[in-house]
Every structure is written in structure tokens, then in C-alpha cells.
PDB file of N, CA and C in Angstrom:
ATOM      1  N   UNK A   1       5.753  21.614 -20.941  1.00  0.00           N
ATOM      2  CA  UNK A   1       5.766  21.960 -22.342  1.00  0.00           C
ATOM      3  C   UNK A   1       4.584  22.880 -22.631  1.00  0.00           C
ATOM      4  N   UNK A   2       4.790  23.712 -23.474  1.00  0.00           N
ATOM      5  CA  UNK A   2       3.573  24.848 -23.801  1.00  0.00           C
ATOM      6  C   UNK A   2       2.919  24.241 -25.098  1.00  0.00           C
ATOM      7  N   UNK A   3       1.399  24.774 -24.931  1.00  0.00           N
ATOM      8  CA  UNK A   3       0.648  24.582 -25.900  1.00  0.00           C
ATOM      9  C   UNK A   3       1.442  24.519 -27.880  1.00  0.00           C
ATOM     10  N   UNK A   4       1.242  23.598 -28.033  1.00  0.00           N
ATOM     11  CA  UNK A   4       1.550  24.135 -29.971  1.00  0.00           C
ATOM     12  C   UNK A   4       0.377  23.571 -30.437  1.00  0.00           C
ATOM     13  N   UNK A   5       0.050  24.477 -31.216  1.00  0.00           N
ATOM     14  CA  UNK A   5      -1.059  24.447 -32.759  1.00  0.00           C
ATOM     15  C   UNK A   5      -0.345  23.267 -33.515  1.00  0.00           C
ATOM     16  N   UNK A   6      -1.061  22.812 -34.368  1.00  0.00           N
ATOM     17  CA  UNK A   6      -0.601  21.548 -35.407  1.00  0.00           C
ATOM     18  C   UNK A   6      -2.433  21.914 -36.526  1.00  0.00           C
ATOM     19  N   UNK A   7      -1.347  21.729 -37.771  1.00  0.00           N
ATOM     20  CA  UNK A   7      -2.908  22.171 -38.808  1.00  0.00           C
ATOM     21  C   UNK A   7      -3.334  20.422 -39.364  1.00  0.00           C
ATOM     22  N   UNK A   8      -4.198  20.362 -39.408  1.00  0.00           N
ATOM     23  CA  UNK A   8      -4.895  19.143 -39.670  1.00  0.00           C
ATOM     24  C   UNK A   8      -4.656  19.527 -41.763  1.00  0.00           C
ATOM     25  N   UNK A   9      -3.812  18.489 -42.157  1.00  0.00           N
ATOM     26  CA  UNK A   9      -3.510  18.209 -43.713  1.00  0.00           C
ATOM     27  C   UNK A   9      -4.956  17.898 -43.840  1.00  0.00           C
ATOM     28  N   UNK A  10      -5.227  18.171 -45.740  1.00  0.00           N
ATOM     29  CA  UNK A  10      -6.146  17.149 -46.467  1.00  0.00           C
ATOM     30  C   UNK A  10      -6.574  15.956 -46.313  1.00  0.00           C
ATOM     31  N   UNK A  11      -5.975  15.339 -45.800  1.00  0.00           N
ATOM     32  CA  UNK A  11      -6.491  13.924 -45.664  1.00  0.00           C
ATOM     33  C   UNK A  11      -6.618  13.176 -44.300  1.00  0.00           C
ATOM     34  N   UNK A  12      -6.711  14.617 -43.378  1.00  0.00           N
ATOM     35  CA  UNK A  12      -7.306  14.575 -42.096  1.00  0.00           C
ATOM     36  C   UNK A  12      -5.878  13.801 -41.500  1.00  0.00           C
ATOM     37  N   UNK A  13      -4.563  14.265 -41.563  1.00  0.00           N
ATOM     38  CA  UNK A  13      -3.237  14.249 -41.487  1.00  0.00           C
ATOM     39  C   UNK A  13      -2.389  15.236 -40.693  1.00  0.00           C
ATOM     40  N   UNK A  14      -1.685  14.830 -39.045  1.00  0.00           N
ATOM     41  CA  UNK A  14      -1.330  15.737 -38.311  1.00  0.00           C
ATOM     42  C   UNK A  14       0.515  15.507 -38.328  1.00  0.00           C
ATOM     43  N   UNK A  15       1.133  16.151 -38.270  1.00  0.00           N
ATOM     44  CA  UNK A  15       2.559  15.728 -37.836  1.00  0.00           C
ATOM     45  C   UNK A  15       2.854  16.395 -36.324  1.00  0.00           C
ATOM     46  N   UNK A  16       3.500  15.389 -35.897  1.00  0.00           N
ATOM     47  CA  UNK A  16       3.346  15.914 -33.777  1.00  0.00           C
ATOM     48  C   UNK A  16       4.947  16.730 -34.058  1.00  0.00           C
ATOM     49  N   UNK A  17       4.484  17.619 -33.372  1.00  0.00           N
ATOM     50  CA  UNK A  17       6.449  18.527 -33.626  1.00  0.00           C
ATOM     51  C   UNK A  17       7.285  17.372 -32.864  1.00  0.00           C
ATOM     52  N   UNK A  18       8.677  17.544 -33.443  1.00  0.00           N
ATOM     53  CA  UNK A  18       9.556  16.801 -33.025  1.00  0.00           C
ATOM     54  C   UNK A  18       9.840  16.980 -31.425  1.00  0.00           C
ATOM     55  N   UNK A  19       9.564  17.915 -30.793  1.00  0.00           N
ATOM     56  CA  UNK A  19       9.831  18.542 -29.164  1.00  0.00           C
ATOM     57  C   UNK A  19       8.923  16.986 -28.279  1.00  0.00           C
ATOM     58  N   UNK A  20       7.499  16.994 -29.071  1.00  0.00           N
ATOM     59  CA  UNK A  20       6.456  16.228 -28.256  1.00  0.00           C
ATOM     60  C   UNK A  20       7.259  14.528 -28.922  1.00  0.00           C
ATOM     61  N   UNK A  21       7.017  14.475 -30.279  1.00  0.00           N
ATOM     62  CA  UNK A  21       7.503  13.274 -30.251  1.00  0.00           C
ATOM     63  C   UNK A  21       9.111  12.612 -29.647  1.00  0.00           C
ATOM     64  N   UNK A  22      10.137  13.512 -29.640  1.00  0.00           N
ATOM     65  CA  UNK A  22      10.619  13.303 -28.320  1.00  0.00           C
ATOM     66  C   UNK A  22      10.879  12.859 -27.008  1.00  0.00           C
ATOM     67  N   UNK A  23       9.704  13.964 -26.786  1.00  0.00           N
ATOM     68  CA  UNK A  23       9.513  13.506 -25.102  1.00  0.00           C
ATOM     69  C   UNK A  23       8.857  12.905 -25.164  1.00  0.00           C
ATOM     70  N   UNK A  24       7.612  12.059 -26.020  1.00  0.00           N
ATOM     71  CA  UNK A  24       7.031  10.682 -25.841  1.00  0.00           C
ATOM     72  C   UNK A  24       7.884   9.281 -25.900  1.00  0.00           C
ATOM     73  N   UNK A  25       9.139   9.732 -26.354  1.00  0.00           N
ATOM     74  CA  UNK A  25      10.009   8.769 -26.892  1.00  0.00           C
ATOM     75  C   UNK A  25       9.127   7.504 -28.166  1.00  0.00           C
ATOM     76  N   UNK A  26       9.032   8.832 -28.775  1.00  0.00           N
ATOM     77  CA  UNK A  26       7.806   8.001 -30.267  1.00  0.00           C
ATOM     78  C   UNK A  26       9.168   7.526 -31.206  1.00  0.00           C
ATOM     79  N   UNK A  27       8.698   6.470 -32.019  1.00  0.00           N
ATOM     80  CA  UNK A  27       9.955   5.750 -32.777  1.00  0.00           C
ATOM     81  C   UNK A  27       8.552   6.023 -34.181  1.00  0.00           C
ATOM     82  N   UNK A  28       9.545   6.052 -35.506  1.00  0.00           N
ATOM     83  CA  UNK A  28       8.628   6.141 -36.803  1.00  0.00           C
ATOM     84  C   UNK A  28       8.124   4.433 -36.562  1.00  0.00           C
ATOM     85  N   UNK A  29       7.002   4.548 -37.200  1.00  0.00           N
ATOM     86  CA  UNK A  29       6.536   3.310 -37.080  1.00  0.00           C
ATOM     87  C   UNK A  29       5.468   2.401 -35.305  1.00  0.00           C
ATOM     88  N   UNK A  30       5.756   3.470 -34.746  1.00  0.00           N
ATOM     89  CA  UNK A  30       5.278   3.594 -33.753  1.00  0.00           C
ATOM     90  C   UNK A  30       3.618   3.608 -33.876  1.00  0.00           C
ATOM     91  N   UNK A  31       2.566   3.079 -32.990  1.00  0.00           N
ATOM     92  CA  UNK A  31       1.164   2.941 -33.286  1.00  0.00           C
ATOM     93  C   UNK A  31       0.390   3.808 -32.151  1.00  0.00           C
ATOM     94  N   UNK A  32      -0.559   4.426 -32.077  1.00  0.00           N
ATOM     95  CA  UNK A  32      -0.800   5.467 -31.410  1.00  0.00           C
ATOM     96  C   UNK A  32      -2.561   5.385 -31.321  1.00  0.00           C
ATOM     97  N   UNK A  33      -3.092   5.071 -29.733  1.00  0.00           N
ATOM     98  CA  UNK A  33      -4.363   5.154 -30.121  1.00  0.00           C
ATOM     99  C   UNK A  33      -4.903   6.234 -30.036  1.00  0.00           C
ATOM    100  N   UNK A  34      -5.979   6.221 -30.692  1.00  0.00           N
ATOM    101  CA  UNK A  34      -7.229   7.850 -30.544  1.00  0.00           C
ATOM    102  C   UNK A  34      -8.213   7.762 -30.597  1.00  0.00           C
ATOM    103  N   UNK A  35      -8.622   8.049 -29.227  1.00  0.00           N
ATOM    104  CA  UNK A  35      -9.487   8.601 -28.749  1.00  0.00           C
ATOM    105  C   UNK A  35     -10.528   9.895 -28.354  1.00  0.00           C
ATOM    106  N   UNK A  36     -11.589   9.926 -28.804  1.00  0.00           N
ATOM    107  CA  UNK A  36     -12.447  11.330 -28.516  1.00  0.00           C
ATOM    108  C   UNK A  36     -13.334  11.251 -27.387  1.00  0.00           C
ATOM    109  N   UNK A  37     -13.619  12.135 -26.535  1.00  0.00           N
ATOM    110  CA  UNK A  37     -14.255  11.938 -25.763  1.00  0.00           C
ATOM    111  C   UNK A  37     -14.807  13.261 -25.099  1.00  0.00           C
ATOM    112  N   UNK A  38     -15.871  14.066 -25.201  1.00  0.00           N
ATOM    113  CA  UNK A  38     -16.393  15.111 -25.049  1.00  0.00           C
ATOM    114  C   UNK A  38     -15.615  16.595 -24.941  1.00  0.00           C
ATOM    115  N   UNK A  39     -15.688  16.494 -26.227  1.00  0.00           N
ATOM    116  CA  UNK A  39     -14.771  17.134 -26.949  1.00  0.00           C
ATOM    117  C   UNK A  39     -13.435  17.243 -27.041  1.00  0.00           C
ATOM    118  N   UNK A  40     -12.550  16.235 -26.427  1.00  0.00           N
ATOM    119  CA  UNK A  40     -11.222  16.223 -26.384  1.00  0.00           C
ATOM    120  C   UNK A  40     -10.386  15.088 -27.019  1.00  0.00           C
ATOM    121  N   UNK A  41     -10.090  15.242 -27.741  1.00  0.00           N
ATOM    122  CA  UNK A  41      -8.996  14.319 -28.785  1.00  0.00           C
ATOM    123  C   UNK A  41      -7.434  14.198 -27.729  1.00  0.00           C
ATOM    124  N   UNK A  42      -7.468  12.801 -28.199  1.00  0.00           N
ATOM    125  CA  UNK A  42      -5.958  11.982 -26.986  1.00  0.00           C
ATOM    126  C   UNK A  42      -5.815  11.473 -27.953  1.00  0.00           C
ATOM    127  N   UNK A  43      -3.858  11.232 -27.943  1.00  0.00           N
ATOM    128  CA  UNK A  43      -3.534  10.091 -28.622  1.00  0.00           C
ATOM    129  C   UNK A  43      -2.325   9.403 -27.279  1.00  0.00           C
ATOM    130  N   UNK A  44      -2.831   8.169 -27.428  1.00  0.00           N
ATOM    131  CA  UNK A  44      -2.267   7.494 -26.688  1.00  0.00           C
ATOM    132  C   UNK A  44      -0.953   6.635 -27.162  1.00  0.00           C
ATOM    133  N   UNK A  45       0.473   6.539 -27.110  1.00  0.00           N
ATOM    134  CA  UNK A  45       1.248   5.023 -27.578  1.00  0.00           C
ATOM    135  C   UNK A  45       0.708   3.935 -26.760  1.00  0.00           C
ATOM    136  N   UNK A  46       0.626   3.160 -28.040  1.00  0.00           N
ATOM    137  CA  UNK A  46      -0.341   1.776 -28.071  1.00  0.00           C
ATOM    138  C   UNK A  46       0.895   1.235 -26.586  1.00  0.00           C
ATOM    139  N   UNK A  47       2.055   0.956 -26.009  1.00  0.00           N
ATOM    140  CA  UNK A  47       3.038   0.627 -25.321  1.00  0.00           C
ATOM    141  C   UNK A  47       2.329   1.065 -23.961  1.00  0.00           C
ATOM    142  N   UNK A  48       1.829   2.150 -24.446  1.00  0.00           N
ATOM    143  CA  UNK A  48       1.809   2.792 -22.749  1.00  0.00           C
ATOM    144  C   UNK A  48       0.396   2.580 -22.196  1.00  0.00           C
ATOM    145  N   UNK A  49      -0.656   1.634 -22.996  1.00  0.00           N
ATOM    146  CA  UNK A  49      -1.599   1.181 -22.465  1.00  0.00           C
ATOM    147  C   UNK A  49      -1.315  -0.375 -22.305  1.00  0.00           C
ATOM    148  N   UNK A  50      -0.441  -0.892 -22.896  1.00  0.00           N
ATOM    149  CA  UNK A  50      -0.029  -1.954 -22.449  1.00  0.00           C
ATOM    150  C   UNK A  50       0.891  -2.521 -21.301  1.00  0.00           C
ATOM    151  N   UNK A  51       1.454  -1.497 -20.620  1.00  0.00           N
ATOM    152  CA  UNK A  51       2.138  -1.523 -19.431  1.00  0.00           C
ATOM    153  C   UNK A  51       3.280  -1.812 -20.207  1.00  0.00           C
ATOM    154  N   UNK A  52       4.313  -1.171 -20.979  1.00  0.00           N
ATOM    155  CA  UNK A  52       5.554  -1.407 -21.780  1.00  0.00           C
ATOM    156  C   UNK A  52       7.004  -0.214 -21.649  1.00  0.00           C
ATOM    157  N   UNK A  53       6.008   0.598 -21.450  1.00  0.00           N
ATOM    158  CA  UNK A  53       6.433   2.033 -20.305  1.00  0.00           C
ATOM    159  C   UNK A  53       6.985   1.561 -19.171  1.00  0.00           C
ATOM    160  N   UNK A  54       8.477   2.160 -19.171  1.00  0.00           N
ATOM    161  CA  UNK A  54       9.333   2.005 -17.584  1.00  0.00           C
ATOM    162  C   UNK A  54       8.819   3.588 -16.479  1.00  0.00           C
ATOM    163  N   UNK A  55       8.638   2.946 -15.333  1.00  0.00           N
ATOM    164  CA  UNK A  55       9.123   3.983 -14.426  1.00  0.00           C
ATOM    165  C   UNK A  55       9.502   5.391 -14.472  1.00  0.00           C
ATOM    166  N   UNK A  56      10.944   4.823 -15.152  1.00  0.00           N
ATOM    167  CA  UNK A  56      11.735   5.845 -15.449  1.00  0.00           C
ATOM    168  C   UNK A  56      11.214   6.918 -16.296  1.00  0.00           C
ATOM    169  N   UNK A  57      10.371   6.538 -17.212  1.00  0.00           N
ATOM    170  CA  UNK A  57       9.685   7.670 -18.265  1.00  0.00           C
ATOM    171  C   UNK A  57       8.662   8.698 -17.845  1.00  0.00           C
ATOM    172  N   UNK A  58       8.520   8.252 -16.431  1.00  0.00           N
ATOM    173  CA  UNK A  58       7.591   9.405 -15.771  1.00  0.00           C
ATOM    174  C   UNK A  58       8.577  10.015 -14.641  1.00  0.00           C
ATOM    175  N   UNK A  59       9.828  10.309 -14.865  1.00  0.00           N
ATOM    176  CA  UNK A  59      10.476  11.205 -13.827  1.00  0.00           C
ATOM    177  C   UNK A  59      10.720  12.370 -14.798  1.00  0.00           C
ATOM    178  N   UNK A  60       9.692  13.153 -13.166  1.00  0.00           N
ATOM    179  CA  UNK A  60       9.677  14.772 -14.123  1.00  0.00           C
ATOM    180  C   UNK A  60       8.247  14.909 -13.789  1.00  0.00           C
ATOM    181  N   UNK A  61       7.308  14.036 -13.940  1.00  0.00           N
ATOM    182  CA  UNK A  61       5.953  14.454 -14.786  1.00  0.00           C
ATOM    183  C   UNK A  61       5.252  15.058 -13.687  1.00  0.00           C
ATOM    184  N   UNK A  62       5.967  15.126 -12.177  1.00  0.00           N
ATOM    185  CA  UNK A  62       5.252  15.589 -11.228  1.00  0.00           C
ATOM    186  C   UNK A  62       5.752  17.304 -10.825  1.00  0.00           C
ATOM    187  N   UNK A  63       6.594  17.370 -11.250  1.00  0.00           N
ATOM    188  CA  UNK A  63       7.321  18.604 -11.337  1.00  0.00           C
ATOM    189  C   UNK A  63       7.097  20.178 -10.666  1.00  0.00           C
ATOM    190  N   UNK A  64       6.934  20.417  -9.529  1.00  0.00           N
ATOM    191  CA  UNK A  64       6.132  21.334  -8.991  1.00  0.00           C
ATOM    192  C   UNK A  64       4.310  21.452  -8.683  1.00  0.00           C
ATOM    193  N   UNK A  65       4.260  20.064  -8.355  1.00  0.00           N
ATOM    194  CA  UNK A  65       2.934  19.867  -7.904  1.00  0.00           C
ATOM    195  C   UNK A  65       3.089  20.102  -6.324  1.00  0.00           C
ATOM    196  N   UNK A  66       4.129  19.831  -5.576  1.00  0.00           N
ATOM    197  CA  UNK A  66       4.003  20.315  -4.204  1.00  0.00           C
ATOM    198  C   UNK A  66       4.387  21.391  -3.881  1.00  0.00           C
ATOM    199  N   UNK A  67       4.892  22.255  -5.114  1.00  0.00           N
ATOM    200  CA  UNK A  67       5.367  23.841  -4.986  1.00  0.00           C
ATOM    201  C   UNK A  67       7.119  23.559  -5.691  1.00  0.00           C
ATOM    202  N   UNK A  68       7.664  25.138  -5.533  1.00  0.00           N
ATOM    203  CA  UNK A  68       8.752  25.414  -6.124  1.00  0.00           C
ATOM    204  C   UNK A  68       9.929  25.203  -5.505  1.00  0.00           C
ATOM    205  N   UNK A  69       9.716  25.904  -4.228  1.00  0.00           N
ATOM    206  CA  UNK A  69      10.911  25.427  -3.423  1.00  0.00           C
ATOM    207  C   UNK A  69      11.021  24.390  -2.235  1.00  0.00           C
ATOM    208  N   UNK A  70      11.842  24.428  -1.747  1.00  0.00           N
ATOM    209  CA  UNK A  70      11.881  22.890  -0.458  1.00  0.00           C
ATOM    210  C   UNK A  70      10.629  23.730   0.527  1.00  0.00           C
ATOM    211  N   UNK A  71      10.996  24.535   0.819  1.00  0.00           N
ATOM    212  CA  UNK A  71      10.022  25.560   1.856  1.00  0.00           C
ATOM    213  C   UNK A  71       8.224  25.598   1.507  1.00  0.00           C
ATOM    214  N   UNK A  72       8.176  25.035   0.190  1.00  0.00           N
ATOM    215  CA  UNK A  72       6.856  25.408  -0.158  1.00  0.00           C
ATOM    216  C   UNK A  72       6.294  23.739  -0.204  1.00  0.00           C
ATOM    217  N   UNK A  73       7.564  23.064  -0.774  1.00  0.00           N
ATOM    218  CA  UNK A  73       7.455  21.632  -0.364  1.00  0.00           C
ATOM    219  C   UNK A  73       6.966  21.264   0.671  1.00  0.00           C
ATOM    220  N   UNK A  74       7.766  21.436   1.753  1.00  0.00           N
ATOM    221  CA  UNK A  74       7.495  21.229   3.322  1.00  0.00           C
ATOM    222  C   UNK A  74       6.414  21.626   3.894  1.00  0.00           C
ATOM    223  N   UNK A  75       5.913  22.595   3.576  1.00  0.00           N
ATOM    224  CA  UNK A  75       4.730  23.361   4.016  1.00  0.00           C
ATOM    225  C   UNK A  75       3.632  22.651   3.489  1.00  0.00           C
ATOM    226  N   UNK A  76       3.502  22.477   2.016  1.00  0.00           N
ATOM    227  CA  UNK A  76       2.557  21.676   1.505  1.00  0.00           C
ATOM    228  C   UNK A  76       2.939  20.061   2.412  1.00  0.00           C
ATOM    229  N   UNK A  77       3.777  19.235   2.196  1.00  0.00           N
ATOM    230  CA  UNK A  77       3.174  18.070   2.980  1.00  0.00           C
ATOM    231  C   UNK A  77       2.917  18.216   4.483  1.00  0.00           C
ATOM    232  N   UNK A  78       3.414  19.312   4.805  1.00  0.00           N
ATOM    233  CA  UNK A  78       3.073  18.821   6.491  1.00  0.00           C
ATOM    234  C   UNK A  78       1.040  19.963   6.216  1.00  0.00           C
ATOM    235  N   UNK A  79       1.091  20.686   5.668  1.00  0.00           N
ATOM    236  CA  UNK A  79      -0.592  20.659   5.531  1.00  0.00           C
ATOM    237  C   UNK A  79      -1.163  19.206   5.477  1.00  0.00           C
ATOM    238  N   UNK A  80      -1.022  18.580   4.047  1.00  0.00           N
ATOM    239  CA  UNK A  80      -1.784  17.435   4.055  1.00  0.00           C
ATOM    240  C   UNK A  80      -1.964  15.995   5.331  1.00  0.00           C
ATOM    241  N   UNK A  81      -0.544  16.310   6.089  1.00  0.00           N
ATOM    242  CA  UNK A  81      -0.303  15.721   7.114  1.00  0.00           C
ATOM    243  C   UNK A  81      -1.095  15.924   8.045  1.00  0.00           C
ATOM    244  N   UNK A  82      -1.391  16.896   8.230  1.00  0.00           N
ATOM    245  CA  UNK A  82      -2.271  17.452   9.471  1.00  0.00           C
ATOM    246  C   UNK A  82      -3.713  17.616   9.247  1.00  0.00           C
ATOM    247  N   UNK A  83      -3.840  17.529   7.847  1.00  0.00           N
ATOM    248  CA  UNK A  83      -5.448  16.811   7.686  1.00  0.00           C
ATOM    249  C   UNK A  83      -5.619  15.515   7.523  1.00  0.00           C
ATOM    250  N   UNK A  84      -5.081  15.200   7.554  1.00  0.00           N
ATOM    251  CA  UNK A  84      -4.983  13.567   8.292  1.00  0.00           C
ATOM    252  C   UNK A  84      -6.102  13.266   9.371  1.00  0.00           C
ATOM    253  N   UNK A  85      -6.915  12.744   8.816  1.00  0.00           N
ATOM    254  CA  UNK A  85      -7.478  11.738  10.318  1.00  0.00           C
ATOM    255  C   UNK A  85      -6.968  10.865  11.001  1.00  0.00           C
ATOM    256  N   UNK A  86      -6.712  10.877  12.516  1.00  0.00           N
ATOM    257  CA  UNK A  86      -5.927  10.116  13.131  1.00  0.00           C
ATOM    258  C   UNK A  86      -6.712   9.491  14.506  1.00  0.00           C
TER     259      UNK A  86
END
């Protein structure tokens, strides 16, 4: 997902675009923690620090971390393979 802007309302009031609340699978009424922490604002669902989150809700989230194609796949694990201490 690409960056979106969100303007902070008067009363220090954000609405998350419907795309993110979505893919968080956020329900209205839903509780959300927040956190700051050198200089970076998180909001967390209160569920997903409680271990309430399935499995299933993180397929995807790795998505081209070992590359794009099978070929770049393969290449990347058999690198890490071979730095292997054995």
C-alpha cells in the first residue's frame, strides 16, 4: 500500500481511509492503541496485541521479500543457504 496523508481535525481527530481500515479488517467500534516513540506515531488494534489475530491475516505481508520471480527466489535462498555455518 502507498503512503496517504490524513489531516489531523480540530480536536486532534484523524479518519484512516477506508483502503487501510480494510485491510486492517477494523470494525466501527473497534479500539486502537497509540503509541509514540521517537518520532513515530503507531496505532495498533487493541486484538492484535492480544494474540486475537489469525494466521491467516498475515498472508501477503511478506510479499517479495525474497524477490519477484521463482528465479530470484531460488537464488536468494540458496545464498542464505550457503552462508550457513555448517
Amino acid at each position: 500500500m502507498t503512503q496517504i496523508r490524513i489531516r489531523i481535525r480540530e480536536r486532534n481527530q484523524i479518519t484512516l481511509p477506508a483502503a487501510i481500515a480494510t485491510a486492517a479488517k477494523l470494525q466501527p467500534e473497534d479500539t486502537l492503541e497509540v503509541d509514540y516513540v521517537n518520532g513515530v506515531i503507531t496505532l495498533v488494534p487493541v486484538g492484535a496485541r492480544e494474540g486475537k489475530r489469525t494466521i491467516t491475516q498475515y498472508v501477503g505481508s511478506a510479499k517479495g521479500l525474497w524477490g519477484k520471480t521463482r528465479s530470484e527466489i531460488d537464488a536468494n535462498i540458496l545464498a542464505e543457504r550457503d552462508a550457513w555455518e555448517r
